[in-house]
Amino acid sequence: MRAEKQIKIALAGNPNAGKTTLFNRLTGANQHVGNYPGVTVEKKEGECRFNHHLIRVVDLPGTYSLTAYSEEEVVARDYLVRERPEAVVNIVDASNLERNLYLSCQLLELGLPVIIALNMIDVADDRGVKIEAAKLSELLGVPVVPMIARRGQGVDALLAAVLRLAATPAPSAPRPVSYGEDLDRAIISLAGRIEAENVLADLYPAPWVAMKLLEGDARLAAQVKEAAPEFIPTVMAEVNGVIAHLDATVASTTEAMIADHRYGFIRSVVRQGVITVQSDEDRIYISDRIDQVLTHRVAGPLFMLAILLGLYYFTFTYSEMPVDWLMRGFNWLADAVAAILPDGYLKSLMVNGIIRGVGGVFSFVPIIMFMFFGIAILEDSGYLARVAFMMDRVFRTFGLHGSSVMSFIISGGIAGGCAVPGVLATRTLRSPRERMATLLTTPFMNCGAKLPVMALFISTFFTQGKARMMFLLTIISWVCALLVAKFLRSTILKGVPTPFVMELPPYRFPTLRGLLLHTWERTGDYLRKAGTVILAASVLIWAMMTFPALPTAQKAVFAARRQALGAPAATVAVAISPAMKAQLGRIDAEEAEAVLAHSLAGRFGHFLEGVSRFTGFDWRTNIALVGGVAAKEIVISTLGTAYSLGEVAVGNDGSLAAALRHNPAWNRVSAFSLILFVMFYSPCIATIACIVRESGSWRWGAFAMTFNTLFAFLLSTLVYQAGMALGLG
Ligand code: GDP
Ligand code: MG
């Protein structure tokens, strides 16, 4: 047997280009996963044999660029220049060629021995796009191997090309991309000095260092400073001179200029017969035609608003009846259980704690389902991506990023999401400051748990124009989130914005199966939460609302009043007059009220009235709001319990809505004030935990709790005081 030669290759590419698929094809079970030193980025290594060679393969983290905005980019870049693999296999998604070539262009700038694996040609084919690999290879000056990684097609050809490249002794020279006359001249001049001083010569080509310094790559500047401290002041003076000159002449940053020229280079490559679109009738073409209308500068946003409004009409119109049925059902169940069980704590726990508490949350399942179904249509058809695209420009003015839109939408930007995945979705943001600003404002969106609160108060106090009200609240949540983001980005999170690339997937017709699956998954999450966390919290809160029990002396007072009326003992069934029944009912209600006021929760709620009177909340509402920090659903279930424990004037049907409507403390203004407070006050525990984990500091969690609560308090106070002064109550 011949001796094996060893070579080292790295797989680089955009996320989802198929790196891992290819890596698994190549290495099979021969792989292990570790971490790059000092960071959380995963490092996957493995090996394979081909033609008497042992090929060691590293799967680099997926990146769109080789700047230093994220850990992934830094890891990929450092690995490539320090480890100098014999071949860099750049996996390119053929169905998304232009965007993927942006990274390729940067690999070529570094003078690395690149092979392009033109992956997903099956997808490109389906879309009627054909790519001339030979032409692409000729224009870029590197081997290009078409493949379908998922089927293993083209893998052997790729390995053969790798071996050919590894056998050529000298790596290819850096590919000269022109960045425009001004920059080119500056790069040549700077590169001359860098070469003369031998700065970082073992790692990077001199023109690349020059280009990166001009691009404003802080990490590279730090590396240069460390390698040649005496050299940096003069070089930076020259760099700053060029930057100032460009700023004065073309009013653009060097970074943007360089990016523009890279795209220009790619476009020119692609236009030279690399891509042929086979038919005009394909999906992309139709998509483009639709987008001409749906993402039109003026008509697009109008369509977007109309679509949202339509979604709310759909939800509120069709979910009203089932919600009503469920509420009646739970009321019936509560009454039935109350009739069976003997008076006492068990009855109170079952009826007031569990059935009314959890029932209050379950009753809103139809609204949640309809909303989720509508959103699934928008998402699966590809329209949500257009929303993000259109909102990008608006977001930039507020110091956020186009990618922030997705986080907002996931958190309930259209209504009915969850801030936990929303917070996790901020991971796609590259700039730490934009990411923090998104992270902190994304809980302002109307998540699924806030919906029941809104739905209850809207349908109780704003019976005319429910959909319009929901629409208004959505707009308020976005406006507040953007204003707060702007505030954060101009105070504690100051910094420059990062460039944005976004792709619009072609529209597709959603399948019913997909829609139902999406709806079901999300509704399932809601139900699971209602059955676990909320059940437990309801029981806990019930206990706090029941104990300590009323002292016997006070109980005796109520008993005496009943006797004074000549009421029969409970065990004897005697017909009583309606008048007496009403009087007895009033005494029952007064006693229940006294019990709640005496309890732990009642005292705390009363204590908070000192501040909550500014926002128009009574002590029962305070109890619900404190409970709501555990999970926002608790607000509704606790209100249900609080108002059934201490009913002052119960409506005919005994529902919470009726109880609120008949309670003099509640009116349109206080209802609106409460809705706003619930929308903006402290995120729930799960979200706070996520913020702490994602920001790496408990301080941001504490900040979100206090800042948001303060913000909500100020807003509600303003609305309540103004509304009452105007006599709108
Ligand atoms: P990575 O993010 O670059 O590691 O991408 P993955 O290897 O995880 O692939 C992303 C998705 O593309 C997966 O669902 C793969 O199954 C799929 N995929 C990979 N290669 C191909 C291909 O050649 N054709 C098609 N149709 N799908 C592919
Ligand atoms: Mg991967």
Short mmCIF file of C-alpha atoms and ligand atoms in Angstrom, two decimals, residues 15-16 18-21 44 59-60 62, ligand 2:
data_model
loop_
_atom_site.label_atom_id
_atom_site.label_comp_id
_atom_site.label_asym_id
_atom_site.label_seq_id
_atom_site.Cartn_x
_atom_site.Cartn_y
_atom_site.Cartn_z
CA PRO A 15 -25.63 29.81 6.35
CA ASN A 16 -27.91 27.21 4.70
CA GLY A 18 -25.30 23.15 2.50
CA LYS A 19 -21.97 23.07 4.33
CA THR A 20 -23.08 20.64 6.96
CA THR A 21 -24.74 18.41 4.39
CA LYS A 44 -16.71 20.56 13.54
CA ASP A 59 -16.84 22.87 8.71
CA LEU A 60 -16.46 26.62 9.32
CA GLY A 62 -21.71 29.97 8.16
MG MG B 2 -24.32 23.99 9.22
#
